[in-house]
Structures are given as structure tokens and as C-alpha cells.
mmCIF file of C-alpha atoms in Angstrom:
data_model
loop_
_atom_site.group_PDB
_atom_site.id
_atom_site.type_symbol
_atom_site.label_atom_id
_atom_site.label_comp_id
_atom_site.label_asym_id
_atom_site.label_seq_id
_atom_site.Cartn_x
_atom_site.Cartn_y
_atom_site.Cartn_z
ATOM 1 C CA UNK A 527 106.409 104.844 105.030
ATOM 2 C CA UNK A 528 107.554 106.938 108.107
ATOM 3 C CA UNK A 529 104.311 108.730 109.426
ATOM 4 C CA UNK A 530 106.138 111.982 109.644
ATOM 5 C CA UNK A 531 107.539 112.622 106.296
ATOM 6 C CA UNK A 532 103.868 112.704 104.746
ATOM 7 C CA UNK A 533 103.283 115.279 102.115
ATOM 8 C CA UNK A 534 100.568 116.878 102.902
ATOM 9 C CA UNK A 535 100.319 119.622 100.141
ATOM 10 C CA UNK A 536 97.806 118.286 97.505
ATOM 11 C CA UNK A 537 95.237 115.697 99.658
ATOM 12 C CA UNK A 538 93.274 113.481 97.206
ATOM 13 C CA UNK A 539 89.849 112.073 98.741
ATOM 14 C CA UNK A 540 87.929 109.437 96.551
ATOM 15 C CA UNK A 541 84.025 109.753 95.673
ATOM 16 C CA UNK A 542 82.809 107.493 93.123
ATOM 17 C CA UNK A 543 79.885 109.637 92.190
ATOM 18 C CA UNK A 544 82.095 112.824 90.964
ATOM 19 C CA UNK A 545 83.437 110.177 88.439
ATOM 20 C CA UNK A 546 80.546 110.107 86.260
ATOM 21 C CA UNK A 547 81.451 106.688 85.267
ATOM 22 C CA UNK A 548 85.114 106.462 84.769
ATOM 23 C CA UNK A 549 87.275 104.041 86.633
ATOM 24 C CA UNK A 550 88.409 105.090 90.159
ATOM 25 C CA UNK A 551 91.702 103.459 89.948
ATOM 26 C CA UNK A 552 92.690 104.922 86.602
ATOM 27 C CA UNK A 553 91.490 108.100 87.736
ATOM 28 C CA UNK A 554 93.475 108.102 91.125
ATOM 29 C CA UNK A 555 96.283 107.174 88.972
ATOM 30 C CA UNK A 556 96.135 110.161 87.123
ATOM 31 C CA UNK A 557 95.506 112.245 90.047
ATOM 32 C CA UNK A 558 99.312 110.917 91.410
ATOM 33 C CA UNK A 559 100.871 111.676 88.202
ATOM 34 C CA UNK A 560 99.246 115.055 88.214
ATOM 35 C CA UNK A 561 101.174 115.826 91.732
ATOM 36 C CA UNK A 562 98.853 114.410 94.455
ATOM 37 C CA UNK A 563 100.834 113.583 97.595
ATOM 38 C CA UNK A 564 98.388 111.515 99.443
ATOM 39 C CA UNK A 565 95.214 109.668 98.980
ATOM 40 C CA UNK A 566 92.142 109.009 101.020
ATOM 41 C CA UNK A 567 89.730 106.047 100.066
ATOM 42 C CA UNK A 568 86.207 107.081 100.760
ATOM 43 C CA UNK A 569 83.561 104.437 100.337
ATOM 44 C CA UNK A 570 80.229 104.441 101.918
ATOM 45 C CA UNK A 571 77.827 102.150 99.980
ATOM 46 C CA UNK A 572 79.778 98.906 98.927
ATOM 47 C CA UNK A 573 79.995 95.841 100.835
ATOM 48 C CA UNK A 574 83.113 95.229 103.209
ATOM 49 C CA UNK A 575 84.083 92.877 100.424
ATOM 50 C CA UNK A 576 83.951 95.387 97.523
ATOM 51 C CA UNK A 577 85.733 97.940 100.005
ATOM 52 C CA UNK A 578 88.499 95.240 100.222
ATOM 53 C CA UNK A 579 89.234 94.515 96.370
ATOM 54 C CA UNK A 580 89.154 98.373 96.002
ATOM 55 C CA UNK A 581 91.227 99.284 98.557
ATOM 56 C CA UNK A 582 93.779 96.515 97.241
ATOM 57 C CA UNK A 583 93.761 97.758 93.755
ATOM 58 C CA UNK A 584 94.194 101.279 95.035
ATOM 59 C CA UNK A 585 97.099 100.319 97.293
ATOM 60 C CA UNK A 586 98.749 98.471 94.349
ATOM 61 C CA UNK A 587 98.794 101.809 92.466
ATOM 62 C CA UNK A 588 99.885 104.255 95.633
ATOM 63 C CA UNK A 589 102.695 101.508 96.950
ATOM 64 C CA UNK A 590 104.214 101.897 93.154
ATOM 65 C CA UNK A 591 104.042 105.876 93.148
ATOM 66 C CA UNK A 592 105.240 105.782 96.737
ATOM 67 C CA UNK A 593 102.008 108.155 97.937
ATOM 68 C CA UNK A 594 100.257 107.136 101.201
ATOM 69 C CA UNK A 595 96.927 105.379 101.350
ATOM 70 C CA UNK A 596 94.492 106.549 103.775
ATOM 71 C CA UNK A 597 91.300 104.872 104.515
ATOM 72 C CA UNK A 598 87.974 106.806 105.546
ATOM 73 C CA UNK A 599 86.038 105.912 108.363
ATOM 74 C CA UNK A 600 86.618 101.743 108.211
ATOM 75 C CA UNK A 601 89.440 100.282 110.231
ATOM 76 C CA UNK A 602 88.633 96.973 109.444
ATOM 77 C CA UNK A 603 89.466 97.629 105.488
ATOM 78 C CA UNK A 604 92.856 99.576 106.998
ATOM 79 C CA UNK A 605 93.721 96.720 108.800
ATOM 80 C CA UNK A 606 92.920 94.239 106.307
ATOM 81 C CA UNK A 607 95.104 95.995 103.216
ATOM 82 C CA UNK A 608 97.793 96.877 105.939
ATOM 83 C CA UNK A 609 97.713 100.511 104.490
ATOM 84 C CA UNK A 610 99.436 104.000 105.661
ATOM 85 C CA UNK A 611 96.420 105.433 107.367
ATOM 86 C CA UNK A 612 92.900 105.808 109.117
ATOM 87 C CA UNK A 613 90.630 109.129 108.602
ATOM 88 C CA UNK A 614 88.213 109.112 111.062
ATOM 89 C CA UNK A 615 84.898 111.841 111.494
ATOM 90 C CA UNK A 616 83.207 112.475 114.563
ATOM 91 C CA UNK A 617 80.812 109.778 113.715
ATOM 92 C CA UNK A 618 83.541 107.239 113.020
ATOM 93 C CA UNK A 619 85.637 105.513 115.848
ATOM 94 C CA UNK A 620 86.764 107.834 118.539
ATOM 95 C CA UNK A 621 90.733 108.426 118.156
ATOM 96 C CA UNK A 622 91.849 106.866 121.471
ATOM 97 C CA UNK A 623 89.962 103.463 120.389
ATOM 98 C CA UNK A 624 91.654 103.730 116.643
ATOM 99 C CA UNK A 625 94.787 104.644 117.744
ATOM 100 C CA UNK A 626 95.023 101.459 120.208
ATOM 101 C CA UNK A 627 93.589 98.980 117.691
ATOM 102 C CA UNK A 628 95.588 100.314 114.681
ATOM 103 C CA UNK A 629 98.749 100.875 116.569
ATOM 104 C CA UNK A 630 101.336 104.052 117.020
ATOM 105 C CA UNK A 631 103.414 103.958 113.553
ATOM 106 C CA UNK A 632 99.855 104.290 111.712
ATOM 107 C CA UNK A 633 98.937 107.623 110.261
ATOM 108 C CA UNK A 634 95.399 108.812 111.787
ATOM 109 C CA UNK A 635 93.624 111.808 110.838
ATOM 110 C CA UNK A 636 90.975 113.302 112.293
ATOM 111 C CA UNK A 637 88.211 115.297 110.540
ATOM 112 C CA UNK A 638 87.502 118.670 112.717
ATOM 113 C CA UNK A 639 84.988 121.494 112.607
ATOM 114 C CA UNK A 640 86.087 123.805 115.282
ATOM 115 C CA UNK A 641 88.688 124.691 117.750
ATOM 116 C CA UNK A 642 88.111 122.566 120.334
ATOM 117 C CA UNK A 643 87.526 119.508 117.992
ATOM 118 C CA UNK A 644 91.224 120.252 116.663
ATOM 119 C CA UNK A 645 92.479 120.569 120.349
ATOM 120 C CA UNK A 646 91.212 117.232 121.595
ATOM 121 C CA UNK A 647 92.150 115.275 118.256
ATOM 122 C CA UNK A 648 95.741 116.560 118.659
ATOM 123 C CA UNK A 649 95.494 115.487 122.600
ATOM 124 C CA UNK A 650 94.242 112.011 121.375
ATOM 125 C CA UNK A 651 97.318 111.526 119.747
ATOM 126 C CA UNK A 652 95.906 112.423 115.984
ATOM 127 C CA UNK A 653 98.944 112.937 113.487
ATOM 128 C CA UNK A 654 97.003 115.664 111.268
ATOM 129 C CA UNK A 655 93.635 117.530 111.133
ATOM 130 C CA UNK A 656 91.259 117.520 108.199
ATOM 131 C CA UNK A 657 89.435 121.004 108.834
ATOM 132 C CA UNK A 658 86.529 122.346 107.083
ATOM 133 C CA UNK A 659 84.022 122.439 105.310
ATOM 134 C CA UNK A 660 85.847 125.581 104.172
ATOM 135 C CA UNK A 661 82.584 126.146 101.468
ATOM 136 C CA UNK A 662 79.254 124.358 101.508
ATOM 137 C CA UNK A 663 79.822 121.594 99.086
ATOM 138 C CA UNK A 664 77.861 119.387 97.058
ATOM 139 C CA UNK A 665 79.431 116.073 98.139
ATOM 140 C CA UNK A 666 78.663 117.081 101.881
ATOM 141 C CA UNK A 667 75.928 119.603 101.850
ATOM 142 C CA UNK A 668 75.249 118.824 105.578
ATOM 143 C CA UNK A 669 79.115 120.019 106.757
ATOM 144 C CA UNK A 670 79.241 123.422 108.767
ATOM 145 C CA UNK A 671 81.240 125.702 107.512
ATOM 146 C CA UNK A 672 84.799 126.799 108.816
ATOM 147 C CA UNK A 673 85.910 130.709 108.228
ATOM 148 C CA UNK A 674 89.189 131.703 107.098
ATOM 149 C CA UNK A 675 90.044 133.367 110.345
ATOM 150 C CA UNK A 676 88.870 129.987 112.081
ATOM 151 C CA UNK A 677 91.398 127.921 110.011
ATOM 152 C CA UNK A 678 94.335 130.169 111.054
ATOM 153 C CA UNK A 679 93.269 130.069 114.761
ATOM 154 C CA UNK A 680 93.155 126.156 114.592
ATOM 155 C CA UNK A 681 96.780 126.281 112.733
ATOM 156 C CA UNK A 682 97.898 128.665 115.156
ATOM 157 C CA UNK A 683 96.555 126.288 118.077
ATOM 158 C CA UNK A 684 97.757 122.896 117.126
ATOM 159 C CA UNK A 685 101.355 121.389 116.338
ATOM 160 C CA UNK A 686 100.299 118.634 114.173
ATOM 161 C CA UNK A 687 99.223 119.391 110.054
ATOM 162 C CA UNK A 688 96.484 121.118 109.406
ATOM 163 C CA UNK A 689 94.923 120.247 105.827
ATOM 164 C CA UNK A 690 91.473 122.583 104.875
ATOM 165 C CA UNK A 691 88.748 120.509 102.920
ATOM 166 C CA UNK A 692 85.424 121.011 101.712
ATOM 167 C CA UNK A 693 85.044 123.227 98.475
ATOM 168 C CA UNK A 694 88.716 124.210 97.868
ATOM 169 C CA UNK A 695 89.003 124.786 94.250
ATOM 170 C CA UNK A 696 91.570 126.251 91.775
ATOM 171 C CA UNK A 697 89.850 129.806 92.758
ATOM 172 C CA UNK A 698 90.224 129.710 96.459
ATOM 173 C CA UNK A 699 93.116 126.950 96.945
ATOM 174 C CA UNK A 700 95.994 130.156 97.253
ATOM 175 C CA UNK A 701 93.942 132.073 99.871
ATOM 176 C CA UNK A 702 93.253 128.764 101.836
ATOM 177 C CA UNK A 703 96.711 127.761 101.860
ATOM 178 C CA UNK A 704 97.704 131.401 102.981
ATOM 179 C CA UNK A 705 96.365 131.004 106.384
ATOM 180 C CA UNK A 706 99.643 128.694 106.921
ATOM 181 C CA UNK A 707 98.195 125.002 106.671
ATOM 182 C CA UNK A 708 100.006 122.464 105.337
ATOM 183 C CA UNK A 709 98.019 121.346 102.431
ATOM 184 C CA UNK A 710 94.509 120.875 100.644
ATOM 185 C CA UNK A 711 92.082 118.466 100.387
ATOM 186 C CA UNK A 712 90.196 118.196 97.375
ATOM 187 C CA UNK A 713 87.560 115.914 95.733
ATOM 188 C CA UNK A 714 85.774 117.269 92.927
ATOM 189 C CA UNK A 715 88.469 119.931 92.030
ATOM 190 C CA UNK A 716 90.265 116.901 90.971
ATOM 191 C CA UNK A 717 87.883 114.042 90.388
ATOM 192 C CA UNK A 718 85.157 116.267 88.382
ATOM 193 C CA UNK A 719 87.361 117.317 85.924
ATOM 194 C CA UNK A 720 87.420 116.177 82.418
ATOM 195 C CA UNK A 721 91.837 116.131 82.586
ATOM 196 C CA UNK A 722 92.351 114.767 86.087
ATOM 197 C CA UNK A 723 95.951 114.581 85.597
ATOM 198 C CA UNK A 724 96.112 118.483 84.757
ATOM 199 C CA UNK A 725 93.581 119.814 87.061
ATOM 200 C CA UNK A 726 95.673 118.126 89.717
ATOM 201 C CA UNK A 727 99.221 119.751 88.250
ATOM 202 C CA UNK A 728 97.431 123.238 88.149
ATOM 203 C CA UNK A 729 95.848 122.885 91.717
ATOM 204 C CA UNK A 730 99.785 121.825 92.554
ATOM 205 C CA UNK A 731 101.295 125.029 90.984
ATOM 206 C CA UNK A 732 98.682 127.336 92.086
ATOM 207 C CA UNK A 733 99.571 126.003 96.287
ATOM 208 C CA UNK A 734 103.282 125.954 95.794
ATOM 209 C CA UNK B 1192 83.803 82.498 127.094
ATOM 210 C CA UNK B 1193 85.462 79.022 125.726
ATOM 211 C CA UNK B 1194 84.933 79.065 122.377
ATOM 212 C CA UNK B 1195 83.999 75.477 121.966
ATOM 213 C CA UNK B 1196 81.235 75.821 125.097
ATOM 214 C CA UNK B 1197 79.091 77.473 122.586
ATOM 215 C CA UNK B 1198 75.878 76.849 122.720
ATOM 216 C CA UNK B 1199 74.031 77.114 119.062
ATOM 217 C CA UNK B 1200 70.623 76.004 119.757
ATOM 218 C CA UNK B 1201 68.503 79.271 119.747
ATOM 219 C CA UNK B 1202 70.616 82.060 117.819
ATOM 220 C CA UNK B 1203 69.007 85.287 117.572
ATOM 221 C CA UNK B 1204 69.913 87.543 114.794
ATOM 222 C CA UNK B 1205 69.085 91.389 115.042
ATOM 223 C CA UNK B 1206 66.859 93.538 112.889
ATOM 224 C CA UNK B 1207 65.625 96.727 114.112
ATOM 225 C CA UNK B 1208 63.236 97.302 111.430
ATOM 226 C CA UNK B 1209 61.834 93.792 112.468
ATOM 227 C CA UNK B 1210 60.720 95.633 116.108
ATOM 228 C CA UNK B 1211 58.533 98.593 114.807
ATOM 229 C CA UNK B 1212 60.268 101.224 117.319
ATOM 230 C CA UNK B 1213 60.524 99.181 119.928
ATOM 231 C CA UNK B 1214 63.903 99.158 122.004
ATOM 232 C CA UNK B 1215 66.817 97.013 120.429
ATOM 233 C CA UNK B 1216 68.589 96.825 124.088
ATOM 234 C CA UNK B 1217 65.253 95.815 125.881
ATOM 235 C CA UNK B 1218 64.300 93.454 123.024
ATOM 236 C CA UNK B 1219 67.445 91.275 123.616
ATOM 237 C CA UNK B 1220 67.666 90.848 126.993
ATOM 238 C CA UNK B 1221 63.317 89.751 126.612
ATOM 239 C CA UNK B 1222 65.085 87.467 124.142
ATOM 240 C CA UNK B 1223 67.970 86.465 126.559
ATOM 241 C CA UNK B 1224 65.467 86.009 129.464
ATOM 242 C CA UNK B 1225 63.129 83.891 126.917
ATOM 243 C CA UNK B 1226 66.359 81.327 126.151
ATOM 244 C CA UNK B 1227 68.131 82.378 123.407
ATOM 245 C CA UNK B 1228 71.824 81.283 123.397
ATOM 246 C CA UNK B 1229 73.496 83.299 121.300
ATOM 247 C CA UNK B 1230 73.519 86.507 120.052
ATOM 248 C CA UNK B 1231 74.438 88.443 116.606
ATOM 249 C CA UNK B 1232 74.221 92.500 116.067
ATOM 250 C CA UNK B 1233 73.886 93.068 112.722
ATOM 251 C CA UNK B 1234 73.543 96.588 111.523
ATOM 252 C CA UNK B 1235 73.866 97.995 107.941
ATOM 253 C CA UNK B 1236 72.665 101.790 107.800
ATOM 254 C CA UNK B 1237 74.132 103.062 110.875
ATOM 255 C CA UNK B 1238 77.272 105.678 110.967
ATOM 256 C CA UNK B 1239 80.455 103.534 112.808
ATOM 257 C CA UNK B 1240 80.167 105.652 116.014
ATOM 258 C CA UNK B 1241 76.217 104.532 116.556
ATOM 259 C CA UNK B 1242 77.256 100.892 115.954
ATOM 260 C CA UNK B 1243 79.703 100.787 118.647
ATOM 261 C CA UNK B 1244 78.031 102.875 121.000
ATOM 262 C CA UNK B 1245 74.952 100.003 120.588
ATOM 263 C CA UNK B 1246 77.480 97.347 120.411
ATOM 264 C CA UNK B 1247 78.801 98.394 123.803
ATOM 265 C CA UNK B 1248 75.386 98.903 125.160
ATOM 266 C CA UNK B 1249 74.578 95.252 123.692
ATOM 267 C CA UNK B 1250 77.693 93.840 124.797
ATOM 268 C CA UNK B 1251 77.035 94.829 128.814
ATOM 269 C CA UNK B 1252 73.706 92.779 128.500
ATOM 270 C CA UNK B 1253 74.979 89.924 127.303
ATOM 271 C CA UNK B 1254 77.802 89.600 129.423
ATOM 272 C CA UNK B 1255 75.477 90.384 132.634
ATOM 273 C CA UNK B 1256 73.276 86.836 131.083
ATOM 274 C CA UNK B 1257 76.960 85.243 130.075
ATOM 275 C CA UNK B 1258 75.543 84.908 126.854
ATOM 276 C CA UNK B 1259 78.410 85.184 123.717
ATOM 277 C CA UNK B 1260 77.900 88.191 121.633
ATOM 278 C CA UNK B 1261 78.658 88.000 118.132
ATOM 279 C CA UNK B 1262 79.054 91.401 115.406
ATOM 280 C CA UNK B 1263 77.802 90.826 112.040
ATOM 281 C CA UNK B 1264 80.563 91.596 109.065
ATOM 282 C CA UNK B 1265 82.111 94.417 110.915
ATOM 283 C CA UNK B 1266 85.697 93.174 112.214
ATOM 284 C CA UNK B 1267 86.321 97.296 113.281
ATOM 285 C CA UNK B 1268 83.332 96.700 115.607
ATOM 286 C CA UNK B 1269 84.163 93.279 116.871
ATOM 287 C CA UNK B 1270 87.710 94.633 117.878
ATOM 288 C CA UNK B 1271 86.682 97.809 119.248
ATOM 289 C CA UNK B 1272 84.052 95.889 121.751
ATOM 290 C CA UNK B 1273 86.530 92.701 122.122
ATOM 291 C CA UNK B 1274 83.345 91.007 121.022
ATOM 292 C CA UNK B 1275 83.074 87.042 121.482
ATOM 293 C CA UNK B 1276 82.478 86.977 117.707
ATOM 294 C CA UNK B 1277 82.226 87.610 114.159
ATOM 295 C CA UNK B 1278 80.048 86.188 111.183
ATOM 296 C CA UNK B 1279 80.984 86.967 108.290
ATOM 297 C CA UNK B 1280 79.166 86.367 104.711
ATOM 298 C CA UNK B 1281 79.859 85.632 101.488
ATOM 299 C CA UNK B 1282 80.561 89.752 100.944
ATOM 300 C CA UNK B 1283 82.280 90.298 103.956
ATOM 301 C CA UNK B 1284 85.610 89.817 105.016
ATOM 302 C CA UNK B 1285 87.482 86.714 103.533
ATOM 303 C CA UNK B 1286 87.683 83.922 106.399
ATOM 304 C CA UNK B 1287 91.368 83.530 106.422
ATOM 305 C CA UNK B 1288 91.734 87.090 106.595
ATOM 306 C CA UNK B 1289 89.232 87.884 109.017
ATOM 307 C CA UNK B 1290 90.892 84.855 111.375
ATOM 308 C CA UNK B 1291 94.259 86.501 110.811
ATOM 309 C CA UNK B 1292 92.940 90.039 112.079
ATOM 310 C CA UNK B 1293 90.687 88.829 114.848
ATOM 311 C CA UNK B 1294 92.767 86.146 116.383
ATOM 312 C CA UNK B 1295 92.788 82.468 116.574
ATOM 313 C CA UNK B 1296 90.406 82.391 120.128
ATOM 314 C CA UNK B 1297 87.496 84.538 118.794
ATOM 315 C CA UNK B 1298 84.273 82.811 116.999
ATOM 316 C CA UNK B 1299 84.309 83.523 113.748
ATOM 317 C CA UNK B 1300 81.207 82.197 111.836
ATOM 318 C CA UNK B 1301 80.475 82.085 108.343
ATOM 319 C CA UNK B 1302 77.420 82.361 105.935
ATOM 320 C CA UNK B 1303 77.256 79.283 103.687
ATOM 321 C CA UNK B 1304 74.313 78.889 101.057
ATOM 322 C CA UNK B 1305 76.056 75.323 99.379
ATOM 323 C CA UNK B 1306 77.687 72.386 100.514
ATOM 324 C CA UNK B 1307 80.981 73.697 98.345
ATOM 325 C CA UNK B 1308 80.963 77.202 100.532
ATOM 326 C CA UNK B 1309 80.218 75.318 104.056
ATOM 327 C CA UNK B 1310 83.480 72.641 103.039
ATOM 328 C CA UNK B 1311 85.707 75.661 102.307
ATOM 329 C CA UNK B 1312 84.547 77.763 105.456
ATOM 330 C CA UNK B 1313 85.499 75.106 107.392
ATOM 331 C CA UNK B 1314 88.748 74.014 105.674
ATOM 332 C CA UNK B 1315 89.566 78.131 106.380
ATOM 333 C CA UNK B 1316 89.000 77.834 110.416
ATOM 334 C CA UNK B 1317 85.259 78.888 110.440
ATOM 335 C CA UNK B 1318 83.853 78.125 113.787
ATOM 336 C CA UNK B 1319 80.224 77.335 113.180
ATOM 337 C CA UNK B 1320 78.000 77.787 110.112
ATOM 338 C CA UNK B 1321 74.773 79.955 109.267
ATOM 339 C CA UNK B 1322 73.328 77.866 106.763
ATOM 340 C CA UNK B 1323 70.476 79.351 105.059
ATOM 341 C CA UNK B 1324 67.895 80.486 103.539
ATOM 342 C CA UNK B 1325 65.792 77.591 104.261
ATOM 343 C CA UNK B 1326 62.739 79.717 103.434
ATOM 344 C CA UNK B 1327 62.162 82.694 101.346
ATOM 345 C CA UNK B 1328 62.049 85.614 103.955
ATOM 346 C CA UNK B 1329 61.372 89.388 104.100
ATOM 347 C CA UNK B 1330 64.774 90.518 105.559
ATOM 348 C CA UNK B 1331 66.575 88.812 102.924
ATOM 349 C CA UNK B 1332 64.508 88.745 99.752
ATOM 350 C CA UNK B 1333 67.901 88.191 97.747
ATOM 351 C CA UNK B 1334 68.893 84.918 99.111
ATOM 352 C CA UNK B 1335 69.051 81.584 97.579
ATOM 353 C CA UNK B 1336 66.755 78.609 99.129
ATOM 354 C CA UNK B 1337 68.877 75.194 100.818
ATOM 355 C CA UNK B 1338 66.539 72.166 101.020
ATOM 356 C CA UNK B 1339 66.046 69.895 104.045
ATOM 357 C CA UNK B 1340 68.280 67.413 102.135
ATOM 358 C CA UNK B 1341 70.935 70.043 101.283
ATOM 359 C CA UNK B 1342 70.935 71.161 104.623
ATOM 360 C CA UNK B 1343 71.773 67.286 105.784
ATOM 361 C CA UNK B 1344 73.945 66.733 103.587
ATOM 362 C CA UNK B 1345 75.893 69.926 104.651
ATOM 363 C CA UNK B 1346 75.754 68.641 108.726
ATOM 364 C CA UNK B 1347 76.956 65.253 107.757
ATOM 365 C CA UNK B 1348 79.962 66.777 105.729
ATOM 366 C CA UNK B 1349 81.619 68.747 108.315
ATOM 367 C CA UNK B 1350 82.659 68.873 111.926
ATOM 368 C CA UNK B 1351 81.965 71.909 113.055
ATOM 369 C CA UNK B 1352 78.442 72.939 114.521
ATOM 370 C CA UNK B 1353 75.458 73.777 111.878
ATOM 371 C CA UNK B 1354 72.990 76.457 112.477
ATOM 372 C CA UNK B 1355 70.054 76.985 109.980
ATOM 373 C CA UNK B 1356 69.316 80.467 109.186
ATOM 374 C CA UNK B 1357 66.223 82.440 107.075
ATOM 375 C CA UNK B 1358 62.696 81.847 107.530
ATOM 376 C CA UNK B 1359 62.839 79.431 110.492
ATOM 377 C CA UNK B 1360 59.446 79.964 112.652
ATOM 378 C CA UNK B 1361 57.815 77.899 114.834
ATOM 379 C CA UNK B 1362 55.772 76.001 112.564
ATOM 380 C CA UNK B 1363 58.987 74.681 110.742
ATOM 381 C CA UNK B 1364 62.043 74.851 113.654
ATOM 382 C CA UNK B 1365 61.415 70.960 114.907
ATOM 383 C CA UNK B 1366 61.376 69.985 111.516
ATOM 384 C CA UNK B 1367 64.550 72.378 110.517
ATOM 385 C CA UNK B 1368 66.269 70.483 113.887
ATOM 386 C CA UNK B 1369 65.613 66.863 112.868
ATOM 387 C CA UNK B 1370 68.132 67.326 109.725
ATOM 388 C CA UNK B 1371 70.494 66.855 112.979
ATOM 389 C CA UNK B 1372 71.909 70.568 112.884
ATOM 390 C CA UNK B 1373 72.857 72.284 116.192
ATOM 391 C CA UNK B 1374 70.522 75.008 116.312
ATOM 392 C CA UNK B 1375 68.503 77.576 114.537
ATOM 393 C CA UNK B 1376 69.014 81.413 113.844
ATOM 394 C CA UNK B 1377 65.956 83.429 113.749
ATOM 395 C CA UNK B 1378 65.274 87.336 113.208
ATOM 396 C CA UNK B 1379 61.767 88.067 112.905
ATOM 397 C CA UNK B 1380 60.590 84.648 114.644
ATOM 398 C CA UNK B 1381 61.888 86.381 118.029
ATOM 399 C CA UNK B 1382 61.942 90.013 117.561
ATOM 400 C CA UNK B 1383 58.304 90.586 115.493
ATOM 401 C CA UNK B 1384 56.480 88.785 118.253
ATOM 402 C CA UNK B 1385 54.360 91.015 120.515
ATOM 403 C CA UNK B 1386 55.734 88.896 123.221
ATOM 404 C CA UNK B 1387 59.547 88.399 122.413
ATOM 405 C CA UNK B 1388 60.369 86.596 125.837
ATOM 406 C CA UNK B 1389 57.694 83.930 125.155
ATOM 407 C CA UNK B 1390 58.112 83.629 121.675
ATOM 408 C CA UNK B 1391 61.577 82.983 122.605
ATOM 409 C CA UNK B 1392 60.395 80.424 125.410
ATOM 410 C CA UNK B 1393 58.183 78.592 122.741
ATOM 411 C CA UNK B 1394 60.992 78.169 120.224
ATOM 412 C CA UNK B 1395 63.288 76.797 122.572
ATOM 413 C CA UNK B 1396 60.889 74.049 123.530
ATOM 414 C CA UNK B 1397 59.641 73.386 119.995
ATOM 415 C CA UNK B 1398 63.616 72.832 119.170
ATOM 416 C CA UNK B 1399 64.578 70.739 122.803
#
């Protein structure tokens, strides 16, 4: 996978709690069949071994569908499964260190909540930005809100792809995309829905 | 640091809760001044960034005193600070993968609770074994107990250094060492004591 070819339009970030007991791998596959273009595996409270096994299983699915798999936060897991990418937040490894350890050809995305964080991440070699939260969201209640104008300003100020995240659903997806950004990143707008595949299809239709 | 020169006699494993609010770095330094020969930094509920910053601070201390620093579980942190070693439990990265990603010159230790786990870890290239728990311990209440005879059997069956861990205090340290093992690994026997330096000195006196 050449990292300049990545399609950022519909970026799924996982959260097992959102699934209410449904199988994560199966749900990811349904989402991909519905049109998800990129998957980020995010696990915060499992052992390293469990995370590794889950990541290997998910990689089997994403590889089969030709979709890049990004690991949230944990460079050890990303290295262990030779993931396509790593996503780091402001509480994770610093960008320059992540790049040094993961290598120049891997995708590294950075969460940014301000123009300053966005410009710094780009300067430090991030491949894309996850900007948000756009709306207050139950999966990240502590996140601060980025306005539509701030999002537009960030997109105009950087040369790397920008994906908006945090509280994006069918009702605000098109408006968010009208800021000129490259894609939307969602959790519950896909994974909390009864029909995951059709939720992804519907979102893709709204944004394209 | 050549990994064959490591002195495993008195191996400190950190646990911030045991410190009851005292500073971790200062406590580690006191323990080293008391005679600790090896330090393992173990953190389970901090962000990657906090773990990294703590690990860098601890590395400054261990390097100044010429003591190896081992990181528990997190290969990303071990790589990021170029730690001397990594300690993995049965719920962490598998040994062969850890070796491949961390390199042949680094110390990798494995937690083992049985002879089978010990033999497998040695076969897979572990540099030392942390065998236990020897006594039920409040820091790992779920751990199963290894008897003195099992410990002796493990030590006789492997060629790599064996350190006993889990519930070792001044009262049972000498007896545990009489199994022929290379060292004892302690948490609260040092970090929960009022005078950390003198607790380490006392333990070292008991086992040497």
C-alpha cells in the first residue's frame, strides 16, 4: 500500500462498547462492505496480547479488502502486526519519535484540536490530521470542540489530508465535508447502528 | 551495558500505588543507593506520553548509577527510550515477536509460573525468568503460587538466570535464595517501607 494513495473519505474508528456485544471483526467487515475506506483499531483496556490477537484478526479482514489498517496509540502493536499506519493523539508518543521508530513509509496520523497543533503535526511529518471533536460526543466527553470555521481554517493552512472526527453523523456529514476536508471519521455513526453496512453506505452517499 | 554482565541479585519492580504518594524517581534512586541491582518500570494505567516521560526520567537515574532499566510489557516505550530491556508476562507480546522487534542485544525477561512456561521461554530466547508468585501478594492477587520445590526444579532445568518474584520480603528472602536462584524481585519489600534505602540495604545483606 503506497501511503499517498490512501482514500480518507470514510474513516472508521473502532470502539467495542459501541457494538453492544456484537462481534468486532464481523462489524468491521460489514462496515467495509458498506464503503468504509480506512479502519483505525482503537483499544484502551485490553492486555497487549489481546490487542495483538485482535489486531491480527482485523488485519486479515482489511488486507482481504485492500483497506489500510491504522493502529491507535500503540506503536508496539503497529510494529508487531506490520500495520499500515499509526494514529497518535496528544497524549501518545510524540510525532518525531513515532516517525523515527515506525519508519518513513508508514502512515502516521495525528489528532489535532487547534490550528497550532495541526501546523506542528504537519511540520513534524504527519501524513494526515484527525481534527475534532466537531460535536460533543459520548465516546470522548472530555474533548474540546472545533468550530466549522476553525476546521476550514485548518484545511486551508495545511497540505496534508484532513479528516474531521467527533460527533459526525448522517445529519451533519455533508455540511462538515463542505469545509473542503478529505473525509470524515466516525465511530457510533456506523458501529452503533443496527445495520452497519447500510449505515456506511448511507454515509458514503451523503458525503460523495 | 553487555547483557551477560547483568547482576540479578536485587531486582526492583515499581508500583506507584505502593509509594503512597511519595515521588517515584526519588524512591527509585533511594533504592539504588541501598543496593538494588536492576530496575523494572511497570505502569498500567497512564497514557503513553506519561509513561514515556516517566521512563525517560527513570532512565536518567539508572544510567547515572550504571543500573539496567527494564520496561514492563510496553515495547513501544522500551524502544522509545532505548531501554536496556523489556519484561513480558504471559498476557504481553509473545517472546519471539518481542525479540524480533527489540533486537538480539537487548535484555528480554519473561514471567513464568510453571516449569513448562520456563522451558518454553528459554527456548524462545529469554535472557532471564521472573518466576512466581512465591507467596500470595496484594499487588497481584490473581497470581498462582509457585512452591519452593517447583522453583528449585525450574532453576535446575534452565541455563538462564532465574529471579523469584511475588511476596518476597526480608523474612523469606534468604530461604528463597537457597533454591539456587540468581536473585529476588521485589515491589513492596522496598517501595512500601518508610526508609527505602535501608530496606534495600537490609535485603541485600540477607541474600548475600
